CSV table of C-alpha atoms and ligand atoms in Angstrom, one decimal:
chain,number,residue,atom,x,y,z
A,1,MET,CA,85.6,110.8,70.2
A,2,LYS,CA,86.3,113.2,73.1
A,3,ILE,CA,88.7,116.0,72.4
A,4,ARG,CA,90.5,118.1,75.0
A,5,GLU,CA,93.1,120.8,74.7
A,6,ASN,CA,96.2,121.7,76.8
A,7,VAL,CA,95.9,118.8,79.2
A,8,PRO,CA,98.8,118.4,81.7
A,9,ILE,CA,100.6,115.1,81.1
A,10,SER,CA,101.0,115.0,84.9
A,11,GLU,CA,97.3,114.3,85.1
A,12,LEU,CA,97.4,111.5,82.5
A,13,THR,CA,100.4,109.6,84.0
A,14,THR,CA,100.9,107.8,87.3
A,15,MET,CA,104.4,109.4,87.8
A,16,ARG,CA,102.5,112.7,87.7
A,17,LEU,CA,105.1,114.7,85.9
A,18,GLY,CA,105.0,116.7,82.7
A,19,GLY,CA,103.7,119.9,81.1
A,20,ALA,CA,100.7,120.1,78.8
A,21,ALA,CA,99.8,118.0,75.8
A,22,ARG,CA,98.4,120.2,73.0
A,23,TYR,CA,95.5,117.8,72.3
A,24,VAL,CA,94.2,114.7,74.0
A,25,LEU,CA,91.8,112.5,72.1
A,26,GLU,CA,89.9,109.5,73.6
A,27,VAL,CA,89.3,106.7,71.2
A,28,GLU,CA,86.2,104.7,72.3
A,29,GLN,CA,85.3,102.8,69.1
A,30,PRO,CA,87.4,101.2,66.4
A,31,GLU,CA,86.2,103.8,63.8
A,32,ASP,CA,87.7,106.6,66.0
A,33,VAL,CA,91.2,105.3,65.5
A,34,GLU,CA,91.6,106.4,61.9
A,35,ALA,CA,89.8,109.7,62.7
A,36,ALA,CA,92.3,110.4,65.5
A,37,TYR,CA,95.2,110.1,63.2
A,38,GLU,CA,93.5,112.2,60.6
A,39,PHE,CA,92.9,114.9,63.2
A,40,ALA,CA,96.7,114.9,63.9
A,41,ALA,CA,97.6,114.8,60.2
A,42,GLU,CA,95.4,117.7,59.3
A,43,ARG,CA,97.2,119.8,61.9
A,44,GLU,CA,100.6,118.3,61.1
A,45,LEU,CA,101.1,117.3,64.7
A,46,PRO,CA,103.0,114.3,66.1
A,47,THR,CA,101.0,111.6,67.9
A,48,TRP,CA,101.5,109.5,71.0
A,49,VAL,CA,99.3,106.6,72.1
A,50,MET,CA,98.7,106.1,75.8
A,51,GLY,CA,96.7,103.6,77.9
A,52,GLY,CA,96.7,104.0,81.6
A,53,GLY,CA,99.8,106.2,81.7
A,54,ALA,CA,101.4,103.8,84.2
A,55,ASN,CA,104.6,103.5,82.4
A,56,THR,CA,105.0,106.9,80.8
A,57,ILE,CA,107.0,109.9,82.0
A,58,GLY,CA,106.1,113.4,80.8
A,59,HIS,CA,108.7,116.2,80.1
A,60,ASP,CA,108.5,119.7,81.6
A,61,ASP,CA,107.8,121.3,78.3
A,62,GLY,CA,104.9,119.0,77.6
A,63,PHE,CA,104.0,117.5,74.2
A,64,PRO,CA,103.3,119.8,71.2
A,65,GLY,CA,101.1,117.1,69.6
A,66,VAL,CA,98.2,114.7,70.0
A,67,VAL,CA,98.0,112.2,72.8
A,68,ILE,CA,95.6,109.4,71.8
A,69,LEU,CA,94.1,107.6,74.7
A,70,ASN,CA,93.0,104.0,73.9
A,71,ARG,CA,89.6,103.5,75.5
A,72,LEU,CA,88.4,100.6,73.4
A,73,LYS,CA,86.5,98.2,75.7
A,74,GLY,CA,85.5,94.6,75.7
A,75,ILE,CA,86.6,91.0,76.3
A,76,PHE,CA,85.8,88.3,73.7
A,77,VAL,CA,86.5,84.7,73.0
A,78,ARG,CA,87.4,83.8,69.4
A,79,LYS,CA,85.2,81.0,68.3
A,80,ASP,CA,85.5,79.6,64.7
A,81,GLY,CA,87.2,82.8,63.7
A,82,GLU,CA,84.5,85.1,65.1
A,83,LEU,CA,84.7,87.2,68.2
A,84,VAL,CA,82.0,86.6,70.8
A,85,ALA,CA,81.6,88.9,73.8
A,86,VAL,CA,82.1,86.9,77.0
A,87,GLU,CA,78.8,88.2,78.3
A,88,GLU,CA,77.1,86.2,75.6
A,89,LEU,CA,78.8,82.9,76.4
A,90,SER,CA,77.6,80.1,78.6
A,91,GLU,CA,79.8,77.8,80.7
A,92,ALA,CA,79.7,75.1,78.0
A,93,ASP,CA,81.4,77.6,75.5
A,94,PHE,CA,84.6,77.6,77.5
A,95,SER,CA,86.7,74.8,76.3
A,96,ASP,CA,90.1,73.7,77.8
A,97,GLU,CA,92.0,75.9,75.4
A,98,ILE,CA,90.7,79.3,74.3
A,99,ILE,CA,91.7,82.4,72.5
A,100,LEU,CA,90.8,85.2,74.8
A,101,VAL,CA,90.7,88.7,73.2
A,102,GLY,CA,90.9,92.0,75.1
A,103,MET,CA,90.3,95.3,73.5
A,104,GLY,CA,93.2,97.7,73.9
A,105,GLY,CA,91.6,100.1,76.4
A,106,GLU,CA,90.4,97.3,78.7
A,107,VAL,CA,91.9,97.4,82.1
A,108,TRP,CA,94.6,94.8,82.1
A,109,ASP,CA,93.8,93.4,85.5
A,110,ASP,CA,90.1,92.9,84.6
A,111,PHE,CA,91.3,90.8,81.7
A,112,VAL,CA,93.5,88.7,84.0
A,113,LYS,CA,90.8,88.4,86.6
A,114,PHE,CA,88.3,87.1,84.0
A,115,ALA,CA,90.8,84.5,82.7
A,116,ALA,CA,91.8,83.3,86.2
A,117,GLU,CA,88.2,83.0,87.4
A,118,GLN,CA,87.4,80.8,84.4
A,119,GLY,CA,90.4,78.6,85.5
A,120,TYR,CA,92.7,79.5,82.7
A,121,THR,CA,96.5,79.6,83.3
A,122,GLY,CA,98.9,81.9,81.4
A,123,ILE,CA,98.5,85.4,82.7
A,124,GLU,CA,97.5,85.0,86.4
A,125,ALA,CA,101.0,85.8,87.7
A,126,MET,CA,100.6,89.2,85.8
A,127,SER,CA,97.7,90.1,88.1
A,128,MET,CA,97.5,93.7,89.2
A,129,ILE,CA,100.0,95.1,86.7
A,130,PRO,CA,98.7,98.6,86.3
A,131,GLY,CA,97.6,99.8,82.8
A,132,THR,CA,95.7,98.5,79.8
A,133,VAL,CA,95.5,95.5,77.6
A,134,GLY,CA,96.8,97.5,74.7
A,135,ALA,CA,99.9,98.5,76.5
A,136,ALA,CA,100.8,94.9,77.5
A,137,PRO,CA,102.4,93.9,74.1
A,138,VAL,CA,104.1,97.2,73.7
A,139,GLN,CA,106.7,96.5,76.4
A,140,ASN,CA,106.0,92.8,76.8
A,141,ILE,CA,104.8,93.1,80.4
A,142,GLY,CA,105.8,90.4,82.8
A,143,ALA,CA,105.8,89.4,86.4
A,144,TYR,CA,106.6,86.4,88.6
A,145,GLY,CA,108.0,84.3,85.7
A,146,GLN,CA,105.2,85.0,83.2
A,147,ASP,CA,105.3,87.5,80.4
A,148,LEU,CA,103.0,88.3,77.5
A,149,ALA,CA,105.3,86.8,74.9
A,150,GLN,CA,104.6,83.3,76.3
A,151,VAL,CA,100.8,83.5,75.6
A,152,VAL,CA,100.2,86.1,72.9
A,153,GLU,CA,98.5,84.6,69.9
A,154,SER,CA,98.1,87.8,67.8
A,155,VAL,CA,97.7,91.5,68.0
A,156,GLU,CA,95.3,93.5,65.9
A,157,ALA,CA,96.7,97.0,65.2
A,158,TYR,CA,96.1,100.1,63.1
A,159,ASP,CA,99.3,100.6,61.1
A,160,THR,CA,99.9,104.4,60.9
A,161,LYS,CA,102.3,103.9,57.9
A,162,THR,CA,99.8,102.2,55.6
A,163,ASN,CA,96.5,103.4,57.3
A,164,GLU,CA,95.4,99.8,57.5
A,165,VAL,CA,94.2,97.5,60.2
A,166,ILE,CA,96.5,94.4,60.3
A,167,THR,CA,97.0,91.3,62.4
A,168,LEU,CA,100.4,90.6,63.7
A,169,ALA,CA,101.6,87.1,64.6
A,170,PRO,CA,104.2,86.6,67.4
A,171,PRO,CA,107.2,86.4,65.1
A,172,GLN,CA,106.4,89.9,63.8
A,173,MET,CA,106.5,91.3,67.3
A,174,ASN,CA,110.2,90.6,68.3
A,175,MET,CA,109.4,90.2,72.0
A,176,GLY,CA,112.2,90.2,74.5
A,177,TYR,CA,112.5,91.4,78.1
A,178,ARG,CA,110.5,94.6,78.1
A,179,THR,CA,111.5,95.2,74.4
A,180,THR,CA,109.3,94.6,71.3
A,181,ARG,CA,108.9,95.8,67.8
A,182,PHE,CA,106.3,98.2,69.2
A,183,ASN,CA,108.7,100.1,71.4
A,184,THR,CA,112.1,99.6,69.7
A,185,GLY,CA,113.7,100.9,66.5
A,186,GLU,CA,112.0,102.4,63.5
A,187,ASP,CA,108.6,100.9,64.2
A,188,ALA,CA,108.3,102.3,67.7
A,189,GLY,CA,105.0,104.2,67.8
A,190,ARG,CA,103.9,102.9,64.4
A,191,PHE,CA,101.1,100.7,65.6
A,192,PHE,CA,97.9,101.6,67.5
A,193,ILE,CA,96.9,98.3,69.4
A,194,ILE,CA,93.3,97.7,68.8
A,195,SER,CA,93.1,94.3,70.5
A,196,VAL,CA,95.3,91.5,71.9
A,197,ALA,CA,94.6,87.8,71.7
A,198,VAL,CA,96.1,85.4,74.1
A,199,LYS,CA,96.0,81.6,74.0
A,200,LEU,CA,95.2,80.1,77.4
A,201,ARG,CA,94.5,76.6,78.7
A,202,ARG,CA,92.8,75.3,81.8
A,203,GLY,CA,95.4,74.1,84.2
A,204,GLU,CA,97.9,75.5,86.7
A,205,LEU,CA,101.4,76.9,87.0
A,206,THR,CA,104.1,74.5,87.9
A,207,PRO,CA,107.5,75.1,89.7
A,208,PRO,CA,110.0,76.5,89.5
A,209,PHE,CA,108.3,79.7,90.7
A,210,TYR,CA,109.9,83.1,90.6
A,211,ASN,CA,111.9,83.6,93.8
A,212,SER,CA,109.6,86.2,95.5
A,213,LEU,CA,106.5,84.0,94.7
A,214,GLN,CA,108.3,80.9,96.0
A,215,ARG,CA,109.2,82.7,99.2
A,216,TYR,CA,105.5,83.5,99.8
A,217,ILE,CA,104.5,79.9,99.0
A,218,ASP,CA,107.0,78.6,101.5
A,219,GLU,CA,106.1,81.0,104.2
A,220,HIS,CA,102.4,80.4,103.9
A,221,GLY,CA,102.6,76.6,103.1
A,222,VAL,CA,100.5,77.1,100.0
A,223,THR,CA,99.8,73.9,98.0
A,224,ASP,CA,97.1,75.2,95.7
A,225,PHE,CA,98.6,76.6,92.5
A,226,SER,CA,95.3,77.1,90.6
A,227,PRO,CA,95.1,80.4,88.6
A,228,MET,CA,92.9,82.0,91.3
A,229,SER,CA,95.3,80.9,94.1
A,230,ILE,CA,98.3,82.3,92.2
A,231,ARG,CA,96.3,85.5,91.5
A,232,LYS,CA,95.5,85.9,95.2
A,233,MET,CA,99.2,85.4,96.2
A,234,VAL,CA,100.4,87.8,93.6
A,235,CYS,CA,97.9,90.4,94.6
A,236,GLU,CA,99.0,90.1,98.2
A,237,ILE,CA,102.7,90.4,97.4
A,238,ARG,CA,102.0,93.4,95.2
A,239,ASP,CA,99.8,95.0,97.7
A,240,GLU,CA,102.5,94.7,100.3
A,241,LYS,CA,105.4,95.8,98.1
A,242,LEU,CA,104.2,98.0,95.2
A,243,PRO,CA,102.5,101.4,95.6
A,244,ASP,CA,98.9,101.7,94.4
A,245,PRO,CA,99.1,104.2,91.5
A,246,GLU,CA,95.8,105.7,92.6
A,247,LYS,CA,97.3,106.8,95.9
A,248,VAL,CA,101.1,107.1,95.4
A,249,ALA,CA,102.8,108.6,92.3
A,250,SER,CA,105.2,106.2,90.6
A,251,ALA,CA,105.7,104.3,87.4
A,252,GLY,CA,106.1,100.9,88.9
A,253,SER,CA,109.6,99.6,88.4
A,254,PHE,CA,111.7,102.6,87.4
A,255,PHE,CA,114.7,100.4,86.3
A,256,LYS,CA,114.9,97.2,84.3
A,257,ASN,CA,116.6,94.2,85.7
A,258,VAL,CA,119.9,93.6,84.0
A,259,GLY,CA,120.3,91.0,81.3
A,260,VAL,CA,123.2,88.6,81.8
A,261,ALA,CA,124.6,86.5,78.9
A,262,PRO,CA,124.6,82.7,79.5
A,263,GLU,CA,128.4,82.6,79.8
A,264,ASP,CA,128.4,85.3,82.5
A,265,VAL,CA,125.7,83.7,84.7
A,266,ALA,CA,128.1,81.6,86.8
A,267,ASN,CA,130.4,84.6,87.4
A,268,VAL,CA,127.5,86.8,88.6
A,269,GLN,CA,126.2,84.0,90.9
A,270,GLU,CA,129.7,83.6,92.4
A,271,ARG,CA,129.6,87.3,93.2
A,272,GLY,CA,126.6,86.5,95.3
A,273,ILE,CA,124.2,88.6,93.2
A,274,PRO,CA,120.6,87.2,93.1
A,275,LEU,CA,119.7,86.3,89.5
A,276,TRP,CA,116.9,84.6,87.7
A,277,VAL,CA,118.0,82.0,85.1
A,278,ASN,CA,115.8,81.9,82.0
A,279,ALA,CA,115.0,78.8,80.1
A,280,ASP,CA,117.6,79.6,77.5
A,281,GLY,CA,120.4,79.8,80.1
A,282,SER,CA,120.7,83.6,80.1
A,283,GLY,CA,120.1,85.4,83.4
A,284,LYS,CA,118.3,88.4,84.7
A,285,LEU,CA,119.9,90.1,87.6
A,286,ASN,CA,117.9,91.8,90.3
A,287,SER,CA,118.5,95.5,90.0
A,288,GLY,CA,116.4,96.1,93.2
A,289,TRP,CA,119.0,94.1,95.1
A,290,LEU,CA,121.9,96.2,93.6
A,291,ILE,CA,120.1,99.4,94.6
A,292,GLU,CA,119.4,98.1,98.1
A,293,GLN,CA,123.1,97.0,98.6
A,294,CYS,CA,124.1,100.5,97.7
A,295,GLY,CA,122.2,101.8,100.7
A,296,LEU,CA,119.7,103.7,98.6
A,297,LYS,CA,116.5,101.8,99.6
A,298,GLY,CA,114.1,104.3,101.3
A,299,LYS,CA,116.3,107.2,100.5
A,300,GLU,CA,115.0,110.6,99.4
A,301,LEU,CA,116.5,112.1,96.3
A,302,HIS,CA,115.3,115.4,94.8
A,303,GLY,CA,111.7,115.0,95.8
A,304,PHE,CA,111.6,111.3,94.9
A,305,ARG,CA,112.0,108.3,97.3
A,306,VAL,CA,113.5,105.0,96.5
A,307,SER,CA,110.7,102.8,97.8
A,308,ASP,CA,111.6,101.2,101.2
A,309,LYS,CA,109.7,98.0,100.1
A,310,ALA,CA,110.9,97.5,96.5
A,311,ALA,CA,114.0,99.4,95.6
A,312,LEU,CA,113.3,99.3,91.9
A,313,VAL,CA,110.4,101.6,92.4
A,314,LEU,CA,110.9,105.4,92.5
A,315,ILE,CA,108.1,107.2,94.2
A,316,ASN,CA,107.3,110.8,93.4
A,317,GLU,CA,106.7,112.4,96.8
A,318,ARG,CA,106.8,116.1,95.9
A,319,ALA,CA,108.9,116.6,92.8
A,320,LYS,CA,107.3,118.7,90.1
A,321,THR,CA,109.8,118.6,87.3
A,322,TYR,CA,111.5,116.2,85.0
A,323,ALA,CA,114.7,117.9,85.8
A,324,ASP,CA,114.5,116.6,89.4
A,325,LEU,CA,113.8,113.1,88.1
A,326,ALA,CA,116.9,113.3,85.9
A,327,LYS,CA,119.0,114.2,88.9
A,328,ALA,CA,117.6,111.4,91.1
A,329,ARG,CA,118.1,108.9,88.3
A,330,GLN,CA,121.7,110.0,87.7
A,331,GLU,CA,122.5,109.5,91.4
A,332,ILE,CA,121.1,106.0,91.5
A,333,VAL,CA,122.7,104.9,88.2
A,334,ASP,CA,126.1,106.4,89.2
A,335,THR,CA,126.1,104.8,92.6
A,336,VAL,CA,125.2,101.3,91.3
A,337,ARG,CA,127.8,101.6,88.5
A,338,GLU,CA,130.6,102.6,90.9
A,339,LYS,CA,129.8,99.7,93.3
A,340,PHE,CA,128.9,96.9,90.9
A,341,GLY,CA,129.9,97.9,87.4
A,342,PHE,CA,126.4,97.5,86.0
A,343,THR,CA,124.6,100.3,84.2
A,344,LEU,CA,120.9,100.4,85.1
A,345,GLU,CA,118.5,101.3,82.4
A,346,GLN,CA,115.2,103.1,82.9
A,347,GLU,CA,112.1,101.0,82.4
A,348,PRO,CA,109.3,103.6,81.7
A,349,VAL,CA,109.2,105.4,78.4
A,350,GLU,CA,109.4,109.2,78.0
A,351,LEU,CA,106.7,111.1,76.1
A,352,VAL,CA,108.6,112.9,73.4
A,353,ALA,CA,107.9,113.5,69.8
A,354,ARG,CA,109.4,110.7,67.7
A,355,THR,CA,111.3,111.7,64.6
B,1,EPU,N1,115.3,92.6,95.6
B,1,EPU,C1,116.0,93.1,96.6
B,1,EPU,N2,115.6,94.3,97.1
B,1,EPU,C2,114.6,95.0,96.6
B,1,EPU,C3,113.9,94.4,95.6
B,1,EPU,C4,114.2,93.2,95.0
B,1,EPU,O1,116.9,92.5,97.1
B,1,EPU,O2,114.3,96.1,97.2
B,1,EPU,C5,115.7,91.3,95.0
B,1,EPU,C6,115.3,90.1,95.8
B,1,EPU,O3,116.3,89.1,95.7
B,1,EPU,C7,114.0,89.6,95.3
B,1,EPU,C8,114.2,89.9,93.8
B,1,EPU,O4,115.0,91.1,93.8
B,1,EPU,O5,113.7,88.3,95.6
B,1,EPU,C9,113.0,90.1,92.9
B,1,EPU,O6,112.3,91.1,93.4
B,1,EPU,P1,110.7,91.3,93.0
B,1,EPU,O7,110.0,90.0,93.0
B,1,EPU,O8,110.2,92.4,93.9
B,1,EPU,O9,110.8,91.7,91.5
B,1,EPU,P2,111.7,92.8,90.7
B,1,EPU,O10,112.7,92.0,90.0
B,1,EPU,O11,112.1,93.8,91.6
B,1,EPU,C10,110.2,92.6,88.6
B,1,EPU,C11,109.5,93.4,87.6
B,1,EPU,C12,108.2,93.9,88.3
B,1,EPU,C13,107.4,92.7,88.6
B,1,EPU,C14,108.2,91.8,89.6
B,1,EPU,C15,107.6,90.5,89.9
B,1,EPU,C16,111.1,94.6,86.2
B,1,EPU,C17,111.7,95.8,85.9
B,1,EPU,N3,110.3,94.6,87.2
B,1,EPU,O12,110.6,93.4,89.7
B,1,EPU,O13,107.5,94.6,87.3
B,1,EPU,O14,106.2,93.0,89.2
B,1,EPU,O15,109.5,91.5,88.9
B,1,EPU,O16,107.7,89.6,88.9
B,1,EPU,O17,111.3,93.5,85.5
B,1,EPU,C18,107.2,96.9,86.5
B,1,EPU,O18,107.7,96.5,85.4
B,1,EPU,O19,106.8,98.0,86.6
B,1,EPU,C19,107.1,95.9,87.6
B,1,EPU,C20,106.6,96.3,88.8
C-alpha cells in the first residue's frame, strides 16, 4: 500500500481545486482495504474514498484525514459462483447472459469497452464516463438512457461499521437518479466498494433513445444499434461536447437535471421546457437547457466558464479557490431560479469530513 503525506486535493481531482489531504493511501489489493482503515483509526482520522476524482470537489482548507484511493484492478466473469479473470476465458465461455465483475479501481470505460466488444448490451451508452468502476454505484452513474441501477447484480463492499466484507443486492442500494445508499443519509461513506457485478446479455439497445443520441442517429442515418455501434456514437457525442478531464479541468456535469413529478410533467412540457419522461411517468428536465436559456452558456464567472458546448458543465479555467466556485455556482443557481423557478442542485460531491 502506497502512503503519501500532504497531497493537494487539486492534484487528485479533475476540477483541480482543494488544499492538501493529510494522508493519501493507495489500495492495490483486497487485503489493503482493512489496513487502510486501521491506519486511519490508529491516528483517529476521518477517511474518504476516491476513485478517479472525476466527481469530487476539494475545499480550500484541504482534508485533515486519510484519502483512500481505490486501485483494485481486474475484470472477471462469475461462473458457477467463482470469479474467473477474463484473460483466462475463451470465446466459448461467454454465454448470452453473463455476470461481469469489475474491481473497484478498474477504469470504468475499460470495463464498458470490454463488455461492448463482446457484444453485451447494458452499459454501452455509459461509454467514456470518467472515473472508476467503484465510483459507478456510489452515484448510480448514467448516460443516454442507461444507468447502473438497470444492470447492477450485486456490489461487494467493505463495511466500515462492522469491518466485514459483505455483498449487497440491488434492493439494499436504494438507487435513484444520482442518489444511492452509498452517497445519501447515514450510510454515506460507510462502504468501500471492492467490486461491482453487472448482469448483461448479448443483444442491442432498442428505441426510444435519449434525445441527444436520437439526434445523432437521425443526422447520420445510423441503423446499427449493436453495443459497439452505440459505444462509437456515444464516444463521438461526448468527444464533441464534453471536456476531456486530462486536458480541461471540470467535474463533468456540475448540476443535476431536475426531477419532475408525474403530475407536473404535462405542465413543464406546456412551458416548452425539454424533458425526458421516465418509464414510471416521472420526468427529468434538462438543466443545461435552462442555463442556456438564461444566456449563461459560454459565460465566464469567477475563473470558471460555463461550457459553450454543454451548459451543465462548468470548466475551471483559472480559478484556484473553492470560494470562487461558490460564487460562480450562486450566480448560476440564482439566475435560473429567477427566470424559471427551479433550484439547480450541484452534482459532484464535496470532500469534507463526515460527522
Ligand atoms: N441542453 C441544452 N443546452 C445545453 C445542454 C443540454 O439545451 O447546453 C438540452 C438539450 O435539449 C439536450 C438535452 O438538454 O438535448 C440533453 O443534453 P445532453 O444529452 O447533453 O445531456 P445532459 O442532460 O446535459 C446528462 C448527464 C450527463 C450525461 C448526459 C448524456 C446529468 C447531470 N448529466 O447530461 O452526465 O453524459 O446526460 O446522457 O444527468 C455527468 O453526470 O457528469 C454527465 C456528464
